CSV table of N, CA and C in Angstrom, one decimal:
chain,number,residue,atom,x,y,z
A,1,MET,N,9.3,-1.8,-4.1
A,1,MET,CA,8.5,-1.5,-3.1
A,1,MET,C,7.1,-1.6,-3.8
A,2,LYS,N,6.8,-0.9,-4.6
A,2,LYS,CA,5.4,-0.7,-5.5
A,2,LYS,C,4.7,-2.5,-5.5
A,3,GLU,N,5.7,-3.2,-6.1
A,3,GLU,CA,5.5,-4.4,-6.3
A,3,GLU,C,5.2,-5.2,-5.0
A,4,PHE,N,5.7,-5.0,-3.9
A,4,PHE,CA,5.4,-5.6,-2.7
A,4,PHE,C,4.1,-5.4,-2.3
A,5,ILE,N,3.5,-4.2,-2.0
A,5,ILE,CA,2.7,-3.8,-1.5
A,5,ILE,C,1.4,-4.2,-2.6
A,6,GLU,N,1.4,-4.2,-3.8
A,6,GLU,CA,0.6,-4.7,-4.5
A,6,GLU,C,0.3,-6.3,-4.4
A,7,PHE,N,1.6,-7.1,-4.3
A,7,PHE,CA,1.3,-8.5,-3.9
A,7,PHE,C,0.5,-8.6,-2.7
A,8,ILE,N,0.8,-7.8,-1.6
A,8,ILE,CA,0.1,-8.2,-0.4
A,8,ILE,C,-1.5,-7.8,-0.8
A,9,ALA,N,-1.7,-6.9,-1.2
A,9,ALA,CA,-3.1,-6.5,-1.6
A,9,ALA,C,-3.8,-7.4,-2.1
A,10,LYS,N,-3.3,-7.9,-3.3
A,10,LYS,CA,-4.0,-8.9,-4.1
A,10,LYS,C,-4.1,-10.0,-3.4
A,11,HIS,N,-3.3,-10.3,-2.7
A,11,HIS,CA,-3.6,-11.6,-1.7
A,11,HIS,C,-4.6,-11.7,-0.7
A,12,LEU,N,-5.0,-10.4,-0.3
A,12,LEU,CA,-5.9,-9.9,0.6
A,12,LEU,C,-7.2,-10.0,0.4
A,13,VAL,N,-7.4,-9.5,-0.8
A,13,VAL,CA,-9.0,-9.2,-1.5
A,13,VAL,C,-9.4,-10.3,-2.0
A,14,ASP,N,-10.9,-10.5,-2.1
A,14,ASP,CA,-11.6,-11.2,-2.9
A,14,ASP,C,-11.3,-11.3,-4.4
A,15,ASN,N,-11.2,-10.0,-4.7
A,15,ASN,CA,-11.2,-9.8,-6.3
A,15,ASN,C,-10.0,-9.0,-6.5
A,16,PRO,N,-8.8,-9.8,-6.9
A,16,PRO,CA,-7.4,-9.0,-6.8
A,16,PRO,C,-7.4,-8.1,-8.4
A,17,ASP,N,-8.3,-8.3,-9.2
A,17,ASP,CA,-8.4,-7.6,-10.4
A,17,ASP,C,-8.6,-6.2,-10.1
A,18,THR,N,-9.2,-5.7,-8.9
A,18,THR,CA,-9.6,-4.1,-8.8
A,18,THR,C,-8.6,-3.6,-8.0
A,19,VAL,N,-7.5,-4.2,-7.8
A,19,VAL,CA,-6.5,-3.7,-7.0
A,19,VAL,C,-5.5,-2.7,-8.1
A,20,GLN,N,-5.5,-1.2,-7.7
A,20,GLN,CA,-4.5,-0.6,-8.5
A,20,GLN,C,-3.7,0.1,-7.5
A,21,LEU,N,-2.3,0.4,-8.0
A,21,LEU,CA,-1.5,0.9,-7.1
A,21,LEU,C,-0.6,2.0,-8.0
A,22,GLU,N,-0.7,3.5,-7.7
A,22,GLU,CA,-0.3,4.5,-8.2
A,22,GLU,C,1.1,5.0,-7.2
A,23,GLU,N,2.1,5.2,-8.0
A,23,GLU,CA,3.4,5.7,-7.0
A,23,GLU,C,3.5,7.3,-7.7
A,24,SER,N,3.7,7.9,-6.7
A,24,SER,CA,4.0,9.5,-6.9
A,24,SER,C,5.4,9.9,-6.2
A,25,THR,N,6.2,10.9,-6.5
A,25,THR,CA,7.1,11.0,-5.7
A,25,THR,C,7.0,12.8,-5.4
A,26,PRO,N,6.3,13.2,-4.4
A,26,PRO,CA,6.4,14.6,-4.0
A,26,PRO,C,7.7,15.4,-4.1
A,27,ASP,N,8.8,14.6,-3.6
A,27,ASP,CA,10.2,15.3,-3.6
A,27,ASP,C,11.1,14.1,-4.0
A,28,GLU,N,12.3,14.3,-3.8
A,28,GLU,CA,13.0,13.2,-4.1
A,28,GLU,C,13.4,12.2,-2.8
A,29,LYS,N,13.1,12.6,-1.7
A,29,LYS,CA,13.3,11.7,-0.5
A,29,LYS,C,11.7,11.0,-0.2
A,30,THR,N,10.7,11.3,-1.0
A,30,THR,CA,9.5,10.7,-0.4
A,30,THR,C,8.9,10.0,-1.6
A,31,ILE,N,8.2,8.9,-1.1
A,31,ILE,CA,7.7,7.9,-2.1
A,31,ILE,C,6.1,8.0,-1.5
A,32,GLU,N,4.8,8.4,-2.5
A,32,GLU,CA,3.9,8.2,-2.0
A,32,GLU,C,3.1,7.1,-2.8
A,33,LEU,N,2.5,6.2,-2.2
A,33,LEU,CA,1.6,5.1,-2.9
A,33,LEU,C,0.5,5.1,-2.6
A,34,THR,N,-0.8,5.3,-3.5
A,34,THR,CA,-2.1,5.2,-3.4
A,34,THR,C,-2.6,3.7,-3.8
A,35,LEU,N,-3.1,3.1,-2.9
A,35,LEU,CA,-3.7,1.9,-3.2
A,35,LEU,C,-5.5,1.9,-3.4
A,36,LYS,N,-5.7,1.3,-4.4
A,36,LYS,CA,-7.3,1.4,-4.6
A,36,LYS,C,-8.0,0.1,-4.7
A,37,VAL,N,-8.7,-0.4,-4.0
A,37,VAL,CA,-9.3,-1.7,-4.2
A,37,VAL,C,-10.9,-1.4,-4.2
A,38,GLY,N,-11.7,-2.7,-4.7
A,38,GLY,CA,-13.1,-2.4,-4.8
A,38,GLY,C,-13.6,-2.0,-3.3
A,39,ALA,N,-14.9,-1.6,-3.4
A,39,ALA,CA,-15.5,-1.0,-2.2
A,39,ALA,C,-15.7,-2.2,-1.3
A,40,GLU,N,-16.4,-3.5,-1.7
A,40,GLU,CA,-16.4,-4.7,-1.0
A,40,GLU,C,-14.9,-5.0,-0.3
A,41,ASP,N,-13.8,-4.8,-0.8
A,41,ASP,CA,-12.7,-5.1,-0.2
A,41,ASP,C,-11.8,-4.2,0.7
A,42,VAL,N,-12.2,-2.9,1.0
A,42,VAL,CA,-11.7,-2.0,1.7
A,42,VAL,C,-11.5,-2.7,3.2
A,43,GLY,N,-12.4,-2.9,3.6
A,43,GLY,CA,-12.2,-3.5,4.9
A,43,GLY,C,-11.3,-4.7,5.1
A,44,LYS,N,-11.0,-5.5,4.1
A,44,LYS,CA,-10.1,-6.6,4.3
A,44,LYS,C,-8.8,-5.9,4.3
A,45,VAL,N,-8.5,-4.8,3.5
A,45,VAL,CA,-7.2,-4.3,3.3
A,45,VAL,C,-6.9,-3.5,4.6
A,46,ILE,N,-7.8,-2.8,5.2
A,46,ILE,CA,-7.6,-1.9,6.4
A,46,ILE,C,-7.5,-3.1,7.5
A,47,GLY,N,-8.3,-4.0,7.6
A,47,GLY,CA,-8.3,-5.0,8.8
A,47,GLY,C,-9.0,-4.3,9.9
A,48,LYS,N,-8.9,-5.1,11.2
A,48,LYS,CA,-9.7,-4.6,12.3
A,48,LYS,C,-8.7,-3.7,12.8
A,49,GLN,N,-9.5,-2.5,13.4
A,49,GLN,CA,-8.9,-1.5,14.0
A,49,GLN,C,-7.6,-1.1,13.3
A,50,GLY,N,-7.7,-1.3,11.9
A,50,GLY,CA,-6.7,-0.7,10.9
A,50,GLY,C,-5.1,-1.3,11.2
A,51,LYS,N,-4.9,-2.6,11.9
A,51,LYS,CA,-4.0,-3.3,12.1
A,51,LYS,C,-3.4,-3.9,10.9
A,52,THR,N,-4.1,-4.3,10.1
A,52,THR,CA,-3.8,-4.8,8.7
A,52,THR,C,-2.9,-3.5,7.6
A,53,ALA,N,-3.6,-2.4,7.8
A,53,ALA,CA,-3.1,-1.3,7.0
A,53,ALA,C,-1.7,-0.9,7.6
A,54,GLN,N,-1.8,-0.8,9.1
A,54,GLN,CA,-0.3,-0.4,9.9
A,54,GLN,C,0.5,-1.3,9.5
A,55,ALA,N,0.5,-2.8,9.4
A,55,ALA,CA,1.6,-3.5,9.3
A,55,ALA,C,2.1,-3.3,7.9
A,56,MET,N,1.2,-3.3,7.0
A,56,MET,CA,1.5,-2.7,5.5
A,56,MET,C,2.4,-1.5,5.7
A,57,ARG,N,1.9,-0.6,6.2
A,57,ARG,CA,3.0,0.7,6.2
A,57,ARG,C,4.3,0.6,7.2
A,58,THR,N,4.2,-0.3,7.9
A,58,THR,CA,5.2,-0.6,8.9
A,58,THR,C,6.7,-1.4,7.8
A,59,LEU,N,5.9,-2.3,7.1
A,59,LEU,CA,6.8,-2.8,6.3
A,59,LEU,C,7.3,-2.2,5.0
A,60,LEU,N,6.5,-1.2,4.7
A,60,LEU,CA,6.7,0.0,3.4
A,60,LEU,C,7.9,0.6,4.1
A,61,THR,N,7.7,1.2,5.3
A,61,THR,CA,8.6,2.1,6.1
A,61,THR,C,10.0,1.6,6.0
A,62,ALA,N,10.0,0.4,6.4
A,62,ALA,CA,11.3,-0.3,6.5
A,62,ALA,C,12.0,-0.5,5.1
A,63,ILE,N,11.4,-0.9,4.1
A,63,ILE,CA,12.0,-0.9,2.8
A,63,ILE,C,12.6,0.3,2.4
A,64,ALA,N,11.7,1.1,2.8
A,64,ALA,CA,11.8,2.7,2.2
A,64,ALA,C,13.3,3.3,2.9
A,65,ALA,N,13.5,2.8,4.3
A,65,ALA,CA,14.2,3.4,5.1
A,65,ALA,C,15.9,2.8,4.5
A,66,LYS,N,15.7,1.4,3.8
A,66,LYS,CA,17.0,0.8,3.4
A,66,LYS,C,17.4,1.7,2.2
A,67,GLU,N,16.4,2.3,1.7
A,67,GLU,CA,17.0,3.3,0.4
A,67,GLU,C,16.8,4.7,0.9
A,68,GLY,N,17.0,4.8,2.1
A,68,GLY,CA,17.4,6.1,2.4
A,68,GLY,C,16.1,7.3,2.1
A,69,LYS,N,14.7,6.9,2.0
A,69,LYS,CA,13.7,7.5,1.6
A,69,LYS,C,12.7,7.5,2.6
A,70,ARG,N,11.5,7.9,2.6
A,70,ARG,CA,10.3,8.1,3.4
A,70,ARG,C,9.0,7.6,2.4
A,71,ALA,N,8.4,6.9,3.1
A,71,ALA,CA,7.4,6.2,2.4
A,71,ALA,C,6.0,6.5,2.9
A,72,ILE,N,4.8,6.8,2.2
A,72,ILE,CA,3.5,7.1,2.7
A,72,ILE,C,2.5,6.3,1.8
A,73,LEU,N,1.5,5.6,2.5
A,73,LEU,CA,0.7,4.6,1.9
A,73,LEU,C,-0.8,5.1,2.2
A,74,LYS,N,-1.5,5.4,1.0
A,74,LYS,CA,-3.0,6.1,1.2
A,74,LYS,C,-3.8,4.7,0.7
A,75,ILE,N,-4.9,4.6,1.4
A,75,ILE,CA,-5.8,3.5,0.9
A,75,ILE,C,-7.0,4.1,0.5
A,76,LEU,N,-7.5,4.0,-0.5
A,76,LEU,CA,-8.7,4.4,-1.4
A,76,LEU,C,-9.7,3.4,-1.6
A,77,ASP,N,-11.1,3.7,-1.7
A,77,ASP,CA,-12.0,2.8,-2.3
A,77,ASP,C,-12.3,3.0,-3.5
């Protein structure tokens, strides 16, 4: 799951070296991913009207559901 989101983010941004993804588990059924990118690349990851971010969250939710978990994606600059 983490590798998949990291792969997508690195291919969206101009500077893939600045992409950092941290994973935490608030409880056993929830996975929280925090995506950090450079300030100049935040718009590329979020997309117009948040559609790119929403698509990433939808894919993440589908992957997590297969494992019987809930996933949360936070995007920071």
